[in-house]
Coordinates of C-alpha atoms in Angstrom, one line a residue:
M1 CA 14.1 17.8 18.0
P2 CA 11.1 20.2 17.5
A3 CA 9.1 17.2 17.2
L4 CA 10.8 15.3 20.1
I5 CA 9.6 18.5 22.0
T6 CA 6.2 18.9 20.8
A7 CA 5.0 15.9 21.5
A8 CA 6.7 16.1 25.1
A9 CA 4.8 18.9 25.7
T10 CA 1.4 17.8 24.1
F11 CA 2.2 14.6 26.9
T12 CA 2.8 16.8 30.0
V13 CA 0.0 19.1 29.4
A14 CA -1.9 15.7 28.7
L15 CA -0.5 14.2 32.2
V16 CA -1.7 17.3 33.9
I17 CA -5.3 17.3 33.2
A18 CA -5.1 13.7 34.0
I19 CA -3.7 13.7 37.3
F20 CA -6.0 16.5 38.1
Q21 CA -8.8 15.2 37.2
F22 CA -8.3 11.2 39.2
R23 CA -7.3 13.7 42.3
S24 CA -10.6 15.3 42.3
G25 CA -12.5 11.8 42.3
L26 CA -15.2 11.2 39.5
T27 CA -18.7 12.6 42.1
A28 CA -18.9 16.0 41.0
V29 CA -21.3 19.1 41.6
P30 CA -22.8 20.5 38.3
G31 CA -20.6 23.8 37.2
S32 CA -17.8 22.8 40.0
P33 CA -13.9 22.5 39.3
V34 CA -14.5 19.0 39.8
E35 CA -16.9 18.7 36.8
L36 CA -14.9 20.7 34.2
G37 CA -12.0 18.3 35.1
E38 CA -14.7 15.3 34.1
T39 CA -15.2 17.0 30.9
A40 CA -11.0 17.6 30.3
F41 CA -10.4 13.9 31.5
T42 CA -12.3 12.5 28.1
F43 CA -10.2 15.6 26.3
T44 CA -7.1 14.2 28.4
V45 CA -7.8 11.0 26.5
A46 CA -6.9 12.4 23.3
L47 CA -4.1 13.8 23.9
V48 CA -2.5 11.6 25.9
A49 CA -3.1 9.0 23.0
S50 CA -1.6 11.7 20.5
G51 CA 1.4 12.4 22.4
I52 CA 2.0 8.5 22.9
A53 CA 2.0 8.5 19.1
A54 CA 3.8 11.6 18.2
I55 CA 6.7 9.7 20.5
M56 CA 6.7 6.4 19.2
L57 CA 5.7 7.2 15.8
H58 CA 8.8 9.5 15.6
T59 CA 6.4 12.2 14.0
T60 CA 7.2 15.6 13.0
A61 CA 5.9 18.0 14.8
K62 CA 2.9 19.3 11.4
Q63 CA 1.9 15.9 12.5
V64 CA 1.6 16.3 15.2
A65 CA -0.2 19.1 15.4
L66 CA -2.3 17.6 12.5
W67 CA -3.4 14.6 14.8
T68 CA -3.7 16.1 18.2
G69 CA -6.5 18.5 16.2
L70 CA -7.8 15.3 14.8
S71 CA -8.6 14.4 18.3
V72 CA -10.6 16.7 19.4
V73 CA -13.1 15.1 17.8
L74 CA -13.0 12.4 19.9
W75 CA -12.6 14.6 23.2
A76 CA -16.3 15.0 21.5
W77 CA -17.6 11.8 21.3
F78 CA -16.8 11.1 24.5
A79 CA -18.1 14.1 26.0
A80 CA -21.3 13.8 23.7
A81 CA -21.9 10.6 24.6
A82 CA -21.5 10.8 28.4
N83 CA -23.0 14.0 28.7
G84 CA -24.6 15.8 25.6
F85 CA -22.8 18.9 24.5
D86 CA -25.5 21.2 26.4
D87 CA -24.2 19.9 29.2
V88 CA -20.5 20.2 28.3
L89 CA -20.8 23.2 26.7
A90 CA -23.4 25.8 27.9
D91 CA -21.8 26.4 31.4
R92 CA -18.5 27.0 29.6
F93 CA -19.6 29.3 26.8
T94 CA -21.9 32.5 26.4
G95 CA -24.8 29.5 25.5
D96 CA -24.8 25.8 23.9
R97 CA -25.0 27.5 20.6
V98 CA -21.5 29.4 21.1
G99 CA -19.7 26.3 22.6
T100 CA -21.5 24.1 19.5
A101 CA -20.0 26.4 16.5
L102 CA -16.3 26.4 18.5
A103 CA -17.1 22.4 18.6
W104 CA -17.7 22.7 15.0
C105 CA -15.0 25.3 13.6
I106 CA -12.1 23.1 15.7
T107 CA -13.6 19.8 14.3
A108 CA -13.7 21.5 10.1
A109 CA -10.4 23.0 10.5
A110 CA -9.1 19.4 11.3
I111 CA -10.7 17.3 9.3
I112 CA -10.5 19.2 6.2
P113 CA -6.8 19.0 5.3
A114 CA -6.7 15.6 6.2
L115 CA -9.7 15.4 3.7
R116 CA -7.1 16.5 1.0
N117 CA -4.5 14.3 2.0
S118 CA -4.2 11.7 -1.0
R119 CA -2.0 9.7 1.6
L120 CA -5.0 8.3 3.5
L121 CA -6.8 6.1 3.1
A122 CA -9.2 6.6 0.8
S123 CA -11.8 5.2 3.0
S124 CA -10.5 7.1 6.0
R125 CA -11.4 10.3 3.8
I126 CA -14.8 9.2 3.1
F127 CA -16.1 8.6 6.6
L128 CA -14.5 11.8 7.5
G129 CA -16.1 13.4 4.7
V130 CA -19.5 12.3 6.3
G131 CA -18.9 13.0 9.9
L132 CA -17.7 16.8 8.4
I133 CA -21.1 17.4 6.4
L134 CA -23.6 15.5 9.1
Q135 CA -21.9 17.3 11.8
S136 CA -22.1 20.8 9.6
L137 CA -26.2 19.7 8.9
A138 CA -26.9 19.3 13.0
F139 CA -25.0 22.7 13.3
F140 CA -27.6 24.3 11.5
L141 CA -30.9 22.7 12.3
D142 CA -29.9 23.3 15.9
F143 CA -30.7 26.9 15.8
G144 CA -33.6 26.4 15.2
R145 CA -34.4 24.6 18.5
G146 CA -36.9 26.6 20.4
G147 CA -37.8 28.3 17.2
L148 CA -40.1 28.3 14.3
F149 CA -38.4 25.3 13.4
H150 CA -37.8 21.9 16.0
F151 CA -35.2 19.6 14.7
A152 CA -34.1 18.4 18.2
A153 CA -35.1 14.3 17.6
V154 CA -33.0 14.6 13.8
E155 CA -30.2 16.7 15.2
D156 CA -29.7 13.5 17.9
Q157 CA -29.7 11.7 15.1
F158 CA -27.1 13.5 13.4
S159 CA -24.5 13.8 15.9
N160 CA -25.0 10.0 16.9
F161 CA -24.2 9.7 13.1
Y162 CA -21.4 11.9 12.2
L163 CA -19.6 10.9 15.5
A164 CA -19.7 7.4 14.3
A165 CA -18.3 8.7 10.9
Y166 CA -15.7 10.5 12.8
L167 CA -14.6 7.6 15.2
A168 CA -14.6 4.6 12.6
G169 CA -12.5 7.5 9.9
L170 CA -9.6 8.1 12.8
L171 CA -10.3 4.9 13.3
L172 CA -8.6 4.2 10.0
I173 CA -6.0 6.8 10.0
A174 CA -4.3 5.1 13.6
M175 CA -4.2 1.7 11.7
S176 CA -2.8 3.6 9.2
L177 CA -0.1 5.6 11.0
P178 CA 3.7 3.1 11.5
F179 CA 3.9 1.0 14.1
G180 CA 7.3 -0.3 15.6
R181 CA 10.9 0.8 15.4
P182 CA 12.3 2.6 12.5
G183 CA 13.0 0.6 9.4
A184 CA 10.8 -2.1 10.9
A185 CA 7.7 -0.2 10.9
M186 CA 4.9 -1.5 9.8
P187 CA 0.8 0.3 9.9
L188 CA -1.7 -1.7 12.2
L189 CA -3.8 -1.6 8.9
S190 CA -1.2 -3.5 7.2
R191 CA -0.3 -6.3 10.0
I192 CA -4.7 -7.0 10.4
S193 CA -4.4 -7.4 7.1
E194 CA -1.3 -10.3 7.1
L195 CA -3.8 -12.2 9.2
S196 CA -5.9 -15.3 7.7
P197 CA -9.3 -13.5 7.8
A198 CA -8.4 -10.2 6.2
R199 CA -6.6 -11.8 3.6
A200 CA -9.9 -14.2 3.2
I201 CA -11.6 -10.8 2.0
G202 CA -9.2 -9.7 0.2
I203 CA -9.1 -12.6 -2.0
G204 CA -13.1 -12.9 -1.9
W205 CA -13.2 -9.0 -3.4
S206 CA -10.8 -9.7 -5.9
A207 CA -11.7 -13.0 -7.1
L208 CA -15.3 -11.0 -7.7
A209 CA -13.9 -8.4 -8.8
W210 CA -12.2 -10.1 -11.8
P211 CA -14.7 -12.3 -13.7
M212 CA -16.5 -8.6 -12.8
W213 CA -14.3 -6.8 -15.3
R214 CA -14.3 -9.6 -17.6
I215 CA -18.0 -8.5 -18.1
A216 CA -16.4 -5.1 -20.2
H217 CA -13.1 -7.1 -21.2
P218 CA -13.6 -10.8 -22.2
T219 CA -10.9 -11.3 -24.0
A220 CA -8.0 -10.1 -21.6
S221 CA -6.1 -12.0 -19.1
Y222 CA -5.3 -11.5 -15.6
A223 CA -2.2 -9.9 -16.2
D224 CA -4.2 -7.5 -17.8
F225 CA -6.9 -7.0 -15.2
Y226 CA -3.7 -6.7 -12.7
A227 CA -2.6 -3.8 -14.8
A228 CA -5.5 -2.0 -15.0
R229 CA -6.2 -2.1 -11.1
I230 CA -2.6 -1.0 -10.0
S231 CA -2.1 1.3 -13.3
R232 CA -5.5 2.4 -11.7
K233 CA -3.9 3.6 -8.6
L234 CA -0.6 5.1 -9.6
D235 CA -2.8 6.8 -11.6
K236 CA -4.4 8.9 -8.7
G237 CA -1.0 9.4 -7.3
Q238 CA -0.7 6.0 -4.8
A239 CA 2.4 4.8 -4.0
H240 CA 3.4 1.4 -5.1
R241 CA 6.1 -0.4 -3.3
T242 CA 7.8 -1.5 -6.7
L243 CA 6.2 0.4 -9.4
G244 CA 5.2 4.1 -10.3
R245 CA 7.3 7.7 -9.7
F246 CA 6.6 7.9 -6.2
L247 CA 8.4 6.6 -2.9
F248 CA 6.8 4.2 -1.5
T249 CA 6.4 4.4 2.6
H250 CA 4.5 3.2 5.9
D251 CA 3.8 7.2 6.6
A252 CA 0.5 8.2 6.4
F253 CA 1.7 11.7 6.5
A254 CA 4.3 11.7 4.7
P255 CA 4.4 14.1 1.4
Q256 CA 2.4 11.9 -1.2
D257 CA 4.7 13.4 -4.4
Q258 CA 8.1 11.8 -3.1
N259 CA 10.0 11.3 -6.0
R260 CA 10.9 7.7 -6.8
E261 CA 14.2 9.0 -8.2
I262 CA 15.6 9.4 -4.2
S263 CA 16.5 6.2 -3.8
F264 CA 15.4 4.6 -6.6
D265 CA 19.5 3.4 -8.1
K266 CA 19.3 1.7 -4.7
E267 CA 16.5 -0.5 -5.8
G268 CA 16.6 -4.1 -7.1
R269 CA 20.2 -4.3 -7.0
N270 CA 20.3 -7.3 -4.8
Y271 CA 18.6 -9.1 -8.2
F272 CA 21.1 -7.4 -10.4
E273 CA 23.9 -8.8 -8.8
Q274 CA 22.7 -12.4 -8.5
I275 CA 22.0 -12.5 -11.9
L276 CA 25.4 -11.3 -13.0
S277 CA 26.9 -14.0 -10.6
F278 CA 25.4 -16.5 -13.8
G279 CA 28.6 -15.2 -15.5
L280 CA 27.6 -12.4 -17.5
T281 CA 29.2 -9.9 -19.3
E282 CA 28.5 -6.1 -20.4
S283 CA 28.4 -7.5 -23.9
A284 CA 25.8 -10.0 -22.8
T285 CA 22.0 -9.2 -23.9
V286 CA 19.0 -10.2 -21.3
V287 CA 15.3 -9.8 -21.5
D288 CA 13.6 -8.6 -18.3
Y289 CA 10.2 -10.5 -18.4
G290 CA 7.7 -8.3 -16.2
C291 CA 10.1 -5.0 -15.8
G292 CA 8.0 -3.2 -14.3
S293 CA 9.0 0.4 -13.5
L294 CA 12.8 -0.9 -14.1
R295 CA 14.1 -1.3 -11.0
V296 CA 15.8 -3.7 -11.7
G297 CA 16.4 -3.6 -15.2
Q298 CA 17.7 0.5 -14.5
H299 CA 21.2 -1.6 -13.6
F300 CA 21.0 -3.9 -16.8
I301 CA 21.0 -0.1 -18.5
R302 CA 23.4 1.1 -17.1
Y303 CA 26.4 -2.0 -17.1
L304 CA 25.2 -3.5 -20.8
R305 CA 26.4 -2.1 -23.8
P306 CA 23.7 0.0 -25.7
G307 CA 20.5 -1.4 -27.1
A308 CA 21.0 -5.1 -25.2
Y309 CA 18.7 -4.7 -22.7
W310 CA 15.0 -5.4 -23.2
G311 CA 11.9 -5.0 -21.3
L312 CA 8.5 -6.6 -21.7
D313 CA 5.5 -6.0 -20.3
V314 CA 1.6 -5.7 -20.3
T315 CA 1.7 -2.2 -20.1
E316 CA 3.2 0.8 -20.8
R317 CA 2.8 2.6 -18.1
F318 CA 4.7 0.8 -16.1
Y319 CA 8.6 1.3 -17.5
R320 CA 7.5 4.6 -18.9
D321 CA 7.6 5.9 -15.3
G322 CA 10.7 3.9 -14.8
L323 CA 12.1 5.6 -17.4
S324 CA 11.2 9.0 -16.3
L325 CA 12.9 8.3 -13.2
L326 CA 16.4 7.6 -15.0
P327 CA 18.3 10.5 -16.6
G328 CA 17.3 11.5 -20.0
D329 CA 22.0 11.0 -21.3
L330 CA 21.5 7.8 -19.8
V331 CA 18.3 6.7 -21.4
A332 CA 19.8 8.1 -24.6
D333 CA 22.9 6.5 -24.4
K334 CA 21.4 3.5 -23.5
R335 CA 18.7 2.8 -25.7
P336 CA 16.7 0.5 -24.0
N337 CA 14.8 -1.8 -26.1
L338 CA 10.7 -1.6 -24.0
R339 CA 7.8 -3.7 -25.6
L340 CA 4.5 -5.1 -24.5
I341 CA 4.2 -9.3 -23.6
N342 CA 2.4 -10.0 -26.8
L343 CA 3.4 -12.2 -29.8
H344 CA 5.5 -9.3 -31.6
G345 CA 7.2 -8.2 -28.5
I346 CA 8.5 -11.6 -27.0
A347 CA 9.7 -11.6 -31.7
E348 CA 11.9 -9.0 -31.2
A349 CA 13.7 -9.7 -28.0
R350 CA 13.9 -13.0 -29.0
S351 CA 15.3 -12.0 -32.4
A352 CA 18.2 -10.5 -30.3
H353 CA 19.6 -13.7 -28.9
P354 CA 19.7 -12.8 -25.5
A355 CA 22.0 -14.6 -23.0
A356 CA 19.6 -14.4 -20.0
V357 CA 15.9 -14.7 -19.3
F358 CA 15.2 -13.1 -15.6
S359 CA 11.3 -12.9 -14.3
I360 CA 11.1 -11.0 -11.0
A361 CA 8.3 -11.0 -8.8
V362 CA 6.2 -11.5 -11.8
L363 CA 5.1 -15.7 -11.2
K364 CA 3.8 -15.0 -7.8
H365 CA 1.0 -12.3 -9.3
V366 CA -0.1 -15.3 -12.3
P367 CA -3.2 -17.6 -11.6
F368 CA -2.9 -21.1 -12.4
A369 CA -5.0 -21.2 -15.1
E370 CA -2.8 -19.0 -16.9
M371 CA 1.1 -20.8 -15.5
E372 CA 1.1 -22.6 -18.6
Q373 CA 1.7 -19.5 -21.0
Y374 CA 3.6 -17.9 -18.4
W375 CA 6.2 -20.5 -18.6
R376 CA 5.6 -20.9 -22.2
N377 CA 6.5 -17.6 -22.9
I378 CA 9.9 -17.7 -21.2
A379 CA 10.7 -20.7 -23.1
D380 CA 10.0 -18.9 -26.5
L381 CA 12.3 -15.9 -25.2
M382 CA 15.3 -18.8 -24.6
S383 CA 17.8 -19.7 -26.9
V384 CA 19.2 -23.2 -26.5
S385 CA 22.3 -21.6 -24.8
S386 CA 20.6 -19.4 -22.6
F387 CA 19.3 -19.4 -19.1
A388 CA 16.4 -17.7 -16.3
F389 CA 15.9 -16.4 -13.0
I390 CA 13.2 -16.5 -11.6
T391 CA 11.1 -15.7 -8.5
C392 CA 8.4 -16.2 -6.5
D393 CA 6.3 -18.5 -3.7
V394 CA 7.0 -21.2 -3.3
A395 CA 4.5 -23.3 -0.7
S396 CA 3.2 -27.0 0.7
K397 CA 0.5 -26.6 -1.3
T398 CA -1.1 -24.7 -3.9
V399 CA -2.7 -21.3 -2.3
R400 CA -3.2 -18.2 -2.7
T401 CA -1.7 -15.9 -0.4
S402 CA -3.5 -12.4 -0.9
S403 CA -6.0 -10.8 -3.4
M404 CA -3.5 -10.8 -6.2
N405 CA -0.6 -13.2 -5.3
W406 CA 0.1 -17.0 -5.6
A407 CA 2.6 -19.7 -4.0
Y408 CA 2.5 -22.9 -5.8
T409 CA 4.4 -26.4 -5.0
E410 CA 7.5 -26.8 -5.9
H411 CA 6.7 -30.1 -8.2
Q412 CA 4.0 -28.1 -9.5
L413 CA 6.5 -25.1 -10.9
K414 CA 9.1 -28.3 -11.8
E415 CA 6.1 -29.8 -13.9
A416 CA 5.6 -27.0 -15.6
I417 CA 9.2 -25.6 -16.4
G418 CA 9.4 -29.8 -18.0
L419 CA 7.1 -29.3 -20.3
A420 CA 7.8 -25.8 -21.6
L421 CA 11.8 -25.8 -21.0
P422 CA 12.3 -29.7 -21.1
R423 CA 15.9 -31.1 -20.7
R424 CA 17.5 -28.3 -18.9
D425 CA 18.6 -28.3 -15.5
V426 CA 16.3 -26.7 -12.5
H427 CA 17.4 -25.8 -9.2
F428 CA 15.7 -23.6 -6.8
T429 CA 17.2 -21.6 -3.7
F430 CA 15.1 -20.4 -0.9
S431 CA 15.7 -16.7 1.0
G432 CA 13.8 -15.1 3.9
G433 CA 11.5 -16.2 6.3
M434 CA 9.1 -19.2 6.4
K435 CA 5.4 -16.8 5.8
H436 CA 2.1 -18.9 6.9
F437 CA -1.7 -18.4 5.5
G438 CA -3.8 -20.7 7.6
N439 CA -2.1 -23.6 7.9
T440 CA 0.4 -23.2 5.1
P441 CA 3.3 -22.4 5.4
F442 CA 5.5 -20.2 1.5
Q443 CA 8.5 -18.8 1.2
R444 CA 10.4 -17.1 -1.3
A445 CA 12.5 -18.9 -3.8
T446 CA 14.3 -17.9 -6.8
I447 CA 14.8 -20.6 -9.9
Y448 CA 17.4 -20.9 -11.8
V449 CA 16.7 -22.7 -15.1
G450 CA 20.3 -23.6 -16.8
P451 CA 20.6 -23.5 -20.7
Y452 CA 19.9 -27.2 -22.6
R453 CA 21.6 -30.1 -22.7
P454 CA 21.6 -32.0 -25.8
S455 CA 20.8 -36.0 -25.7
A456 CA 23.6 -38.2 -24.9
N457 CA 22.8 -40.2 -27.8

């Protein structure tokens, strides 16, 4: 309710100013109330935007206050572009410098909290920070007007640059806010990134970053590259959809340090139930290949006997975060086995004779050059009586769907499985809506690889 009242009040004030402006007309005598109305109209644009955003985005009063403060910068942009600070502020306050100083103080008060908010895009904070530095320089240079030092031309250039920097930063923040109905909201920036041209840029950047990273890590795999990039983001305190200790949310202003454990026990349960439906009992042993932060593994840790869960991943960082989200007594009692994906880790897990090997949302991060190794590792973990449960994206043709995601054809996957795991039944089950990259459709799929079938002879 406080958020709604704040948003409604903000919107009402903005609407009243807008009505005053339109009734006064667009032609004004300098210094008249109508000129004040014209100046206020630019401020109205920002307030209306913040009011509508507050109502539509279901934000809190604190978020409305921050967004309204940032919108003052938009007012400065429109006012400066139309009239310049001299005309807009000099008649309202006792001199041009006082008005400029007030504008600088208001802007700084709005920008500094945003710079400290690690939830915001780094690029938006860079733009805002650069804008504040340039505005500060312009503000101090302004005191040289008419005196010993005169930097009017330089100051004007700073003004152009800092206003442009502010506008760019604000647009990035706006595009980071969740638009849409609750439960289905997504930032505009994410929606844009779903477009093929935006994806192509991300793919191109990742395609360049991978060989550059290989220069410093010549013996590393793409899996190592993926783990390094994600770990770097987690180390910065950024939330990830499926990994790490922080709760992922589309809310650009939500607290960064929300612990994932508040909803962790609900994550991955659908996959757990699907795998159980193949007849696994509490006495079985399972291997979670690419266990990540244990969002699926946690349910098997609770369900199985002590020591029966094996989780493998390319970095300890992922499953270490998962352990921190589980009760300490549960971990001590169930004793999950967590290992790195290497020859030793795979051999240890295989020696436990797992009844099932599952790999959730891993194969889509495997490039074609390493797909053969992926299936060879799965095969090395399985016995003749084991089955495998794998999720991936399947497309009408091989396509890189985002910076670190791929979708393969059903034929390619069956061929790779047949080479690594011959004489086994393979079934594909498709779920979820059809997505597209350009003109190529792709869909989420589950692959079931059954136990070994001995020859009829």
